[in-house]
PDB file of C-alpha atoms in Angstrom:
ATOM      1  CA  UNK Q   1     -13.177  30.457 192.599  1.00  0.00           C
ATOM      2  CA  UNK Q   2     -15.253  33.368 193.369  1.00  0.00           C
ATOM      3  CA  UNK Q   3     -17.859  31.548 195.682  1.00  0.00           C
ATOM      4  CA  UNK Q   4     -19.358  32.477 199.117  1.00  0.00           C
ATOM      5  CA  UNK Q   5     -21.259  29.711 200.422  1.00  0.00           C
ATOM      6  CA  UNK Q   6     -23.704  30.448 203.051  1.00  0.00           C
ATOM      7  CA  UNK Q   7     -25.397  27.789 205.473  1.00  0.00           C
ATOM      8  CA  UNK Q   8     -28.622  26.967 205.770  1.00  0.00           C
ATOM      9  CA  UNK Q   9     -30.343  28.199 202.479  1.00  0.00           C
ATOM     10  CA  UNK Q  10     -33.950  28.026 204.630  1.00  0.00           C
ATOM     11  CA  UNK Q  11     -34.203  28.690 208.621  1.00  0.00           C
ATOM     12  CA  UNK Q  12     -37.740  28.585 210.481  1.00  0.00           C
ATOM     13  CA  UNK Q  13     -37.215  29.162 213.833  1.00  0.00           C
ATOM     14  CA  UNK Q  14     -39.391  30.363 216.704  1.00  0.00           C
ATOM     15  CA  UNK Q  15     -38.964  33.729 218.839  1.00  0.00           C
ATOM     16  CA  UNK Q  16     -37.178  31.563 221.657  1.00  0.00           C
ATOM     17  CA  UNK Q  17     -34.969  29.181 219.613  1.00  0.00           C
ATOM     18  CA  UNK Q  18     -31.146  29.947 219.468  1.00  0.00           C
ATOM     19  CA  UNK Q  19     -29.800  29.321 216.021  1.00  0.00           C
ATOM     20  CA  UNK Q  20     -27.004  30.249 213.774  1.00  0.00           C
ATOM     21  CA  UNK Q  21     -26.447  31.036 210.168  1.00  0.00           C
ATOM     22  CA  UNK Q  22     -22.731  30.259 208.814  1.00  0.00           C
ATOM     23  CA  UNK Q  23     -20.909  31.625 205.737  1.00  0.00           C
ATOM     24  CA  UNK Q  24     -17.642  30.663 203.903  1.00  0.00           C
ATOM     25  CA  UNK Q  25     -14.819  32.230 201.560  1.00  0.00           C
ATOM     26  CA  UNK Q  26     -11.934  30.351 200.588  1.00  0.00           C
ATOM     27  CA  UNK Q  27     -10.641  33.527 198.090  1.00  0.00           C
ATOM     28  CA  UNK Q  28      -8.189  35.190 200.996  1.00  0.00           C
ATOM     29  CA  UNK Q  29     -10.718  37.774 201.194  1.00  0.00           C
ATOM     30  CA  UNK Q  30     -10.015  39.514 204.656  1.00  0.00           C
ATOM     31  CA  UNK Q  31     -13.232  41.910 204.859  1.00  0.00           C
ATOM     32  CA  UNK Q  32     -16.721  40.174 205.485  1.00  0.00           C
ATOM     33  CA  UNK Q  33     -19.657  41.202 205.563  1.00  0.00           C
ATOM     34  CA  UNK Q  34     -23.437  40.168 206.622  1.00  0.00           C
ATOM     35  CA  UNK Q  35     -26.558  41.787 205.183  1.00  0.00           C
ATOM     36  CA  UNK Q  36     -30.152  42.075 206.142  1.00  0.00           C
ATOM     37  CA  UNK Q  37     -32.327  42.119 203.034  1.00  0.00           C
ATOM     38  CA  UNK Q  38     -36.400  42.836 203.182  1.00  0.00           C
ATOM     39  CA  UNK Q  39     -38.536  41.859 199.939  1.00  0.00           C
ATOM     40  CA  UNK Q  40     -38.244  44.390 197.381  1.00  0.00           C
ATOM     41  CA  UNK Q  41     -35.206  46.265 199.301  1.00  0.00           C
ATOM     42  CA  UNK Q  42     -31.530  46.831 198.746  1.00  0.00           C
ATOM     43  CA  UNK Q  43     -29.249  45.360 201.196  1.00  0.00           C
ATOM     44  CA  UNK Q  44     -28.782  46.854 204.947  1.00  0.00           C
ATOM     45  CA  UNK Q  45     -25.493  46.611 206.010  1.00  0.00           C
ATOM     46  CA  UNK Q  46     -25.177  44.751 209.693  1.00  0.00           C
ATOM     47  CA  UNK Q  47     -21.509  43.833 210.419  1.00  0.00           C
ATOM     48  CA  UNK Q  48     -18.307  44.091 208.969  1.00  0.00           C
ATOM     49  CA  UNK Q  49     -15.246  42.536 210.079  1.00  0.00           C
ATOM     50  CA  UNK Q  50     -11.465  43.485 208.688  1.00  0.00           C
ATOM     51  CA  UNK Q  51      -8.811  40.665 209.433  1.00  0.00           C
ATOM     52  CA  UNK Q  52     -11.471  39.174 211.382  1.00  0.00           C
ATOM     53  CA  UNK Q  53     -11.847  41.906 213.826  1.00  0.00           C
ATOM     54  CA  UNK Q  54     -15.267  43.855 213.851  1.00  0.00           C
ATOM     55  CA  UNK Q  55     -15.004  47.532 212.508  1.00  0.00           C
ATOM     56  CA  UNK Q  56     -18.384  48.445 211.575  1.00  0.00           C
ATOM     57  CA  UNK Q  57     -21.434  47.279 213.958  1.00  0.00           C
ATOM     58  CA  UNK Q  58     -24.399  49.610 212.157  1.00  0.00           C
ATOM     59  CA  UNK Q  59     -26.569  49.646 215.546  1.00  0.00           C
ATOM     60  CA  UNK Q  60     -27.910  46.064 215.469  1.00  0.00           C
ATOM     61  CA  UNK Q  61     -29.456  44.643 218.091  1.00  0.00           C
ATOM     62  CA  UNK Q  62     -27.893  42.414 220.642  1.00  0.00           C
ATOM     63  CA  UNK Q  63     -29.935  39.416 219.933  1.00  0.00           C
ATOM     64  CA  UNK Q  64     -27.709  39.342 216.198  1.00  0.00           C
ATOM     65  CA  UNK Q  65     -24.387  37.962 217.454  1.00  0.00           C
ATOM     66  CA  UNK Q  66     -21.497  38.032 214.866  1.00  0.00           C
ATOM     67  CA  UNK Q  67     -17.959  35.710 214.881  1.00  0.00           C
ATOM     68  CA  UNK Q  68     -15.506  35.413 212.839  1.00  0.00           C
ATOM     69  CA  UNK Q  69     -13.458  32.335 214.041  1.00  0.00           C
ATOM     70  CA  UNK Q  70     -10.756  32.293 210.951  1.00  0.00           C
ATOM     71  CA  UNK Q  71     -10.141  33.961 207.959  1.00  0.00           C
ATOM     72  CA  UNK Q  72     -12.475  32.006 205.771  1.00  0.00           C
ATOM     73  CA  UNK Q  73     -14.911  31.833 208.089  1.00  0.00           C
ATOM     74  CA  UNK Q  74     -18.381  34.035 209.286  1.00  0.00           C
ATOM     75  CA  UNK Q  75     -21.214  33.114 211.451  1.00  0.00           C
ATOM     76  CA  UNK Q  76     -24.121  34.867 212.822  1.00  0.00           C
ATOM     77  CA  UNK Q  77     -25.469  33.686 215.713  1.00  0.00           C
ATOM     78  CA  UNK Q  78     -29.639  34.371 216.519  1.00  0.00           C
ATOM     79  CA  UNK Q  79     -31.361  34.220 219.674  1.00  0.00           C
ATOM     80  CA  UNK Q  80     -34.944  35.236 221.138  1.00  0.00           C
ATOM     81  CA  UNK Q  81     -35.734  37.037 217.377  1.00  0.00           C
ATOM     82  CA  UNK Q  82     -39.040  38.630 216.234  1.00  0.00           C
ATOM     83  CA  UNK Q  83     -40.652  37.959 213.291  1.00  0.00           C
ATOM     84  CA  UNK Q  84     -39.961  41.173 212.171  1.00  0.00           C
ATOM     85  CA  UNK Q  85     -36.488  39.868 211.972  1.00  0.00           C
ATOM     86  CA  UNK Q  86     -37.632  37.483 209.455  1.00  0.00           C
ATOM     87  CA  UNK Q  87     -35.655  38.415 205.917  1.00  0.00           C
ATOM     88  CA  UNK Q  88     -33.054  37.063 203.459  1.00  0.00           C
ATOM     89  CA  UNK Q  89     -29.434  36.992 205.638  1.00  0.00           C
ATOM     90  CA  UNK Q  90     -26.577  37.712 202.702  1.00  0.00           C
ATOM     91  CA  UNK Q  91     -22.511  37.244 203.403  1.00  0.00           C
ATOM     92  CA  UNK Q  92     -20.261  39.106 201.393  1.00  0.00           C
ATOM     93  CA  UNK Q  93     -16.467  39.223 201.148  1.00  0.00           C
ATOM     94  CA  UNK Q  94     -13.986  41.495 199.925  1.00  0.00           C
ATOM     95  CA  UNK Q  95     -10.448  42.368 199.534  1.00  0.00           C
ATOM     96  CA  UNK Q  96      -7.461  43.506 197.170  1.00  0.00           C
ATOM     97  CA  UNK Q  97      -6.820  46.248 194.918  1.00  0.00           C
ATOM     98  CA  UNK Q  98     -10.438  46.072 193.246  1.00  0.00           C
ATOM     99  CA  UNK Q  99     -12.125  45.130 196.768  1.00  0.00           C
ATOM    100  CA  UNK Q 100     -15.403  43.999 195.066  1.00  0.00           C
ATOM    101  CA  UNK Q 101     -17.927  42.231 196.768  1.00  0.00           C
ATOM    102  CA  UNK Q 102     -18.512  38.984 196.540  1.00  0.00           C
ATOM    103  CA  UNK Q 103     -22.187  37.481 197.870  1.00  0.00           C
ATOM    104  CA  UNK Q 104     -23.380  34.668 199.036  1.00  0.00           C
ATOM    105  CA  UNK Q 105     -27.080  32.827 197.779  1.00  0.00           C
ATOM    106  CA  UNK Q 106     -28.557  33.789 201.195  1.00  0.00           C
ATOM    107  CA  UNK Q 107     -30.162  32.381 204.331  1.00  0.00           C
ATOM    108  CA  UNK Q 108     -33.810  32.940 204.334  1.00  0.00           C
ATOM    109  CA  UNK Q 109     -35.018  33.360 207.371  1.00  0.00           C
ATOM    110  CA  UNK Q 110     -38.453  32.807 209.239  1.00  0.00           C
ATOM    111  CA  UNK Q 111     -39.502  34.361 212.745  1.00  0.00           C
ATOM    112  CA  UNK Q 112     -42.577  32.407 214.137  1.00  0.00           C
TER     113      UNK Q 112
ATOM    114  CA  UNK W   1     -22.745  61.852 202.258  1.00  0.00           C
ATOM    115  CA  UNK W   2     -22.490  59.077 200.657  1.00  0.00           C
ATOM    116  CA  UNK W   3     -25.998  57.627 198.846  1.00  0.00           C
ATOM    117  CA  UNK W   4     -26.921  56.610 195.426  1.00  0.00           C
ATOM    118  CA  UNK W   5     -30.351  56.895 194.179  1.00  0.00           C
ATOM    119  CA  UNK W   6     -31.984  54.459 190.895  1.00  0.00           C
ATOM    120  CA  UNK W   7     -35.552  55.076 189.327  1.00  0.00           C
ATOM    121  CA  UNK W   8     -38.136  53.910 190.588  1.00  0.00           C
ATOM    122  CA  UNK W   9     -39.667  50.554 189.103  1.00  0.00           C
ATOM    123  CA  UNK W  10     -40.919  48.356 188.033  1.00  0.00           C
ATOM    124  CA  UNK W  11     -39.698  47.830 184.816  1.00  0.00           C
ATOM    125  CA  UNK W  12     -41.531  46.091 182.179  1.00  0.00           C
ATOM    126  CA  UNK W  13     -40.016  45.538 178.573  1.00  0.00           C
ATOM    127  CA  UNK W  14     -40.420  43.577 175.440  1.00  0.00           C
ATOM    128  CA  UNK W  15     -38.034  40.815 174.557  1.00  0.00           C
ATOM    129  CA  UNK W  16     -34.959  43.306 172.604  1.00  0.00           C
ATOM    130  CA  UNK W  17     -36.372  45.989 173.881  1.00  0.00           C
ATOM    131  CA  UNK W  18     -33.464  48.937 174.808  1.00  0.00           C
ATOM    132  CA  UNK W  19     -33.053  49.304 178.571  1.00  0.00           C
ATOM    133  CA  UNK W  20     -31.962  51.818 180.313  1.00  0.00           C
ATOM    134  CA  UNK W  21     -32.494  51.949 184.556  1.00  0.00           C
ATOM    135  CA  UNK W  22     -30.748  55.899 185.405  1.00  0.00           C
ATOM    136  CA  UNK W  23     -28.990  55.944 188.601  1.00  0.00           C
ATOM    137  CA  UNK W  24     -27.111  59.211 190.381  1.00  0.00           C
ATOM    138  CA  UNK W  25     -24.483  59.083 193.286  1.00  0.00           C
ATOM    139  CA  UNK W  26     -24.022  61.236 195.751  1.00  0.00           C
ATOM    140  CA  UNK W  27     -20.011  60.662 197.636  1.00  0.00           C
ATOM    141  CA  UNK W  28     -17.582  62.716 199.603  1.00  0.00           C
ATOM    142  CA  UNK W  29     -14.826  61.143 197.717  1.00  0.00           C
ATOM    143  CA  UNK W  30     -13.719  59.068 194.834  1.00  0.00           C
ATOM    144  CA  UNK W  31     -15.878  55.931 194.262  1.00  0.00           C
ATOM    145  CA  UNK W  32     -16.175  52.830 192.577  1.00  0.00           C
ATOM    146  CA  UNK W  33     -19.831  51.953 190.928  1.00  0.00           C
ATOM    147  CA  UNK W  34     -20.973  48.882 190.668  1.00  0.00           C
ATOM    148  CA  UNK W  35     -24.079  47.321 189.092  1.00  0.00           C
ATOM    149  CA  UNK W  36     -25.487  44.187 191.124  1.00  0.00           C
ATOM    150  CA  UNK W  37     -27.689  41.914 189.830  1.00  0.00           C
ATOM    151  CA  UNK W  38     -30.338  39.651 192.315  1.00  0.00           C
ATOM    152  CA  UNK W  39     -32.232  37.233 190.523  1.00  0.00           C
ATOM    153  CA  UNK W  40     -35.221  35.611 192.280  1.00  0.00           C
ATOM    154  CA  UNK W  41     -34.264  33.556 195.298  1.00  0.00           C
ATOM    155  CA  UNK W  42     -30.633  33.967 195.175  1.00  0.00           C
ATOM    156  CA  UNK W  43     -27.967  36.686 196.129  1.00  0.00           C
ATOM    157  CA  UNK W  44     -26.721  39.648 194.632  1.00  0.00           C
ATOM    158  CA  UNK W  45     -23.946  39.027 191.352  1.00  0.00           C
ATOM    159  CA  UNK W  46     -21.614  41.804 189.891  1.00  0.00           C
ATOM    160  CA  UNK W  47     -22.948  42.475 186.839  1.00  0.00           C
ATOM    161  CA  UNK W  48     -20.402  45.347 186.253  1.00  0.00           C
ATOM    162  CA  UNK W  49     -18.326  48.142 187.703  1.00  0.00           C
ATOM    163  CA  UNK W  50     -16.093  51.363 187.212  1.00  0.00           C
ATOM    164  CA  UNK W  51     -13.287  52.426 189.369  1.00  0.00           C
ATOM    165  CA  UNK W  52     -12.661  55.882 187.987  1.00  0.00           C
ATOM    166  CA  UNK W  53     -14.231  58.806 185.786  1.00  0.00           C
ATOM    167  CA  UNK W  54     -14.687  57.932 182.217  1.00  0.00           C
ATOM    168  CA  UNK W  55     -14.511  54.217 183.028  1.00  0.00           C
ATOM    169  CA  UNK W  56     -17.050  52.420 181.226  1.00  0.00           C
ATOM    170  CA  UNK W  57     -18.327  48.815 182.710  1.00  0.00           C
ATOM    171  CA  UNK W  58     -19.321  46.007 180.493  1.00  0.00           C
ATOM    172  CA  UNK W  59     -20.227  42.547 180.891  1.00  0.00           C
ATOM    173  CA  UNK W  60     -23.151  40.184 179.123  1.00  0.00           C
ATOM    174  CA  UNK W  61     -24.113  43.033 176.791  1.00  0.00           C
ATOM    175  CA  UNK W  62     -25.403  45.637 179.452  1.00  0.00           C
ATOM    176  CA  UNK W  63     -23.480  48.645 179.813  1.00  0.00           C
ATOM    177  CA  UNK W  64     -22.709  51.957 182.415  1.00  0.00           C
ATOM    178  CA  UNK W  65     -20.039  54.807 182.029  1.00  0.00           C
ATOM    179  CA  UNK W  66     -19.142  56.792 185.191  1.00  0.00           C
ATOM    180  CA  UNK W  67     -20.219  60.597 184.457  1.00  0.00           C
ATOM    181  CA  UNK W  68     -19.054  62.697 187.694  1.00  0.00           C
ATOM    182  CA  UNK W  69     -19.630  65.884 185.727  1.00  0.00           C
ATOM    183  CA  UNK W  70     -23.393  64.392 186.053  1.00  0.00           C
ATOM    184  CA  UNK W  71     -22.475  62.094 188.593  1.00  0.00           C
ATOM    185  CA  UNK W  72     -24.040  59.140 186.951  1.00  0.00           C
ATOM    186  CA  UNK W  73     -23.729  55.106 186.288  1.00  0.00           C
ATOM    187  CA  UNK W  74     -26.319  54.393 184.084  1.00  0.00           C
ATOM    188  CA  UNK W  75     -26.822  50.990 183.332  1.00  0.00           C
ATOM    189  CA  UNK W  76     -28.285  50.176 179.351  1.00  0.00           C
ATOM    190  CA  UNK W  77     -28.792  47.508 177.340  1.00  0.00           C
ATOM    191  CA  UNK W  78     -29.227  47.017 173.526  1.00  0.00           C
ATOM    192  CA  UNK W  79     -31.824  44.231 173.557  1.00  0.00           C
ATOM    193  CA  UNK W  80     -32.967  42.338 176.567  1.00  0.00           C
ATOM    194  CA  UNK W  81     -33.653  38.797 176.672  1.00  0.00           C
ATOM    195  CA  UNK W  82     -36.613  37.389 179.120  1.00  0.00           C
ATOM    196  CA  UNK W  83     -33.191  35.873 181.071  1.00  0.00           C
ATOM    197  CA  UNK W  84     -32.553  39.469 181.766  1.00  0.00           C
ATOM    198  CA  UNK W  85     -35.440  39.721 184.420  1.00  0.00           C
ATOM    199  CA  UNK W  86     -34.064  40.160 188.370  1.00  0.00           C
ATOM    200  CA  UNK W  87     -33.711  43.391 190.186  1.00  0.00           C
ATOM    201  CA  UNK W  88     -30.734  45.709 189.215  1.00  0.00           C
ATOM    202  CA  UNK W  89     -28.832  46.954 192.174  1.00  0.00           C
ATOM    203  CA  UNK W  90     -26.512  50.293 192.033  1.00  0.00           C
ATOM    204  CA  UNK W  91     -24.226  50.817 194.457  1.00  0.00           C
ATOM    205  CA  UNK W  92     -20.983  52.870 195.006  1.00  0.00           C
ATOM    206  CA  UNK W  93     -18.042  51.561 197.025  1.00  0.00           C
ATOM    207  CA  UNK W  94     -15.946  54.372 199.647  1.00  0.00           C
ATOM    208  CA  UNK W  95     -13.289  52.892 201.574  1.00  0.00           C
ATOM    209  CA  UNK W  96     -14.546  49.469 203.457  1.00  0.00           C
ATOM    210  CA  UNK W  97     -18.321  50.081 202.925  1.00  0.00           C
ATOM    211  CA  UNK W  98     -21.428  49.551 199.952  1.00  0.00           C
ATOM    212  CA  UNK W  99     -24.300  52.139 198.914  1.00  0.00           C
ATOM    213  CA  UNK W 100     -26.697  50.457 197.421  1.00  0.00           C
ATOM    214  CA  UNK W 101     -29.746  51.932 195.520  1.00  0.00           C
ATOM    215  CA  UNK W 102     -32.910  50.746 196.160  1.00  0.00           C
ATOM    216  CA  UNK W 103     -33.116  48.349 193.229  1.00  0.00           C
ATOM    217  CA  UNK W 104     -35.565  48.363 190.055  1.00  0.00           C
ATOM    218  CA  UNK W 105     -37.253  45.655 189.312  1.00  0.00           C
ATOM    219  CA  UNK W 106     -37.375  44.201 185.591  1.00  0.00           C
ATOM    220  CA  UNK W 107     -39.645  41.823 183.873  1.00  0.00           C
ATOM    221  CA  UNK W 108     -38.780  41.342 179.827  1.00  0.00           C
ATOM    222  CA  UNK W 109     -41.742  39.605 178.361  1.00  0.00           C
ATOM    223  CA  UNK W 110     -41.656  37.053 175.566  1.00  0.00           C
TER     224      UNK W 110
END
């Protein structure tokens, strides 16, 4: 099973709602990951947490609130967003000799 | 650094056409390479990797060696299929973090 599922495929939400986007890895994978992605971009790295600690926070703003409640387990919490935030939200996971990452289908996400 | 640049796209091919999309790497250390595949409206797939020089990555017919003397991960293919259209991702791996090129775009017509 090489599957990261990621919760909801579709978010519209407006600039004062409070949502969050979840993500799940049942492969023992102990690094995870979340993306931003804009159209027709590569990935921008956000968080990543290692044995569900964070260890890299790439300078995101405080309104993009990351947990990691277990092992197999990754949310992203959103509040008071602007539309510019609106993009496709990817989870990855990783671990092991090879340490290949592993993504998830995506949230998309709309910013009224 | 670490970065990894891909040419530029889009790319637009014939059904068994011969692909080729070049990427270059630029790392401090010893990578991995990996090719990542996005089709549209979903997330990003391995499509293939290396792990060391002289490696060569294969998987669904599309193919990349790792070159450090040119420090390269080309990614080619012998004939493409119209299934073969998504955006092609390179990206090198150093320690806990992803480089990822800035993806070209390919459309094989019928």
């Amino acid at each position: 099973d090489t599957e990261v599922t990621q919760t909801p495929k579709h978010l519209v939400m407006g600039m004062t709602n409070k949502k969050s986007l979840k993500c799940e890895q049942h492969m023992g994978h102990r690094a995870m990951y979340w993306y931003k992605q804009k159209a027709k971009k590569p990935p921008e790295l956000m968080f990543v947490y290692s044995y569900e600690k964070l260890s890299i926070n790439e300078s995101v703003p405080s309104r993009f609130s990351p947990e990691c409640p277990n092992s197999s387990l990754l949310n992203l919490h959103l509040h008071a967003l602007q539309p510019e935030d609106s993009a496709l939200y990817l989870c990855a996971s990783a671990w092991g000799a090879e340490n290949i990452q592993y993504f998830g289908a995506g949230t998309r996400l709309s910013v009224l | 650094g670490n970065s990894v640049t891909q040419m530029e796209g889009p790319v637009t091919l014939s059904e068994e056409a011969f692909l080729t999309i070049n990427c270059t790497y630029t790392a401090t250390g010893y990578p991995s390479l990996f090719w990542y595949v996005q089709y549209p409206g979903e997330g990003l797939q391995l499509l293939l990797k290396a792990t060391k020089a002289d490696d060569k990555g294969s998987n669904k017919g599309f193919e990349a060696t790792y070159r450090k003397e040119t420090t390269s991960f080309h990614l080619e293919k012998g004939s493409v299929q119209v299934s073969d259209s998504a955006v092609y991702f390179c990206a090198l791996k150093d320690g806990n973090q992803f480089y990822f090129g800035t993806g070209t775009s390919l459309t094989v017509i019928p």
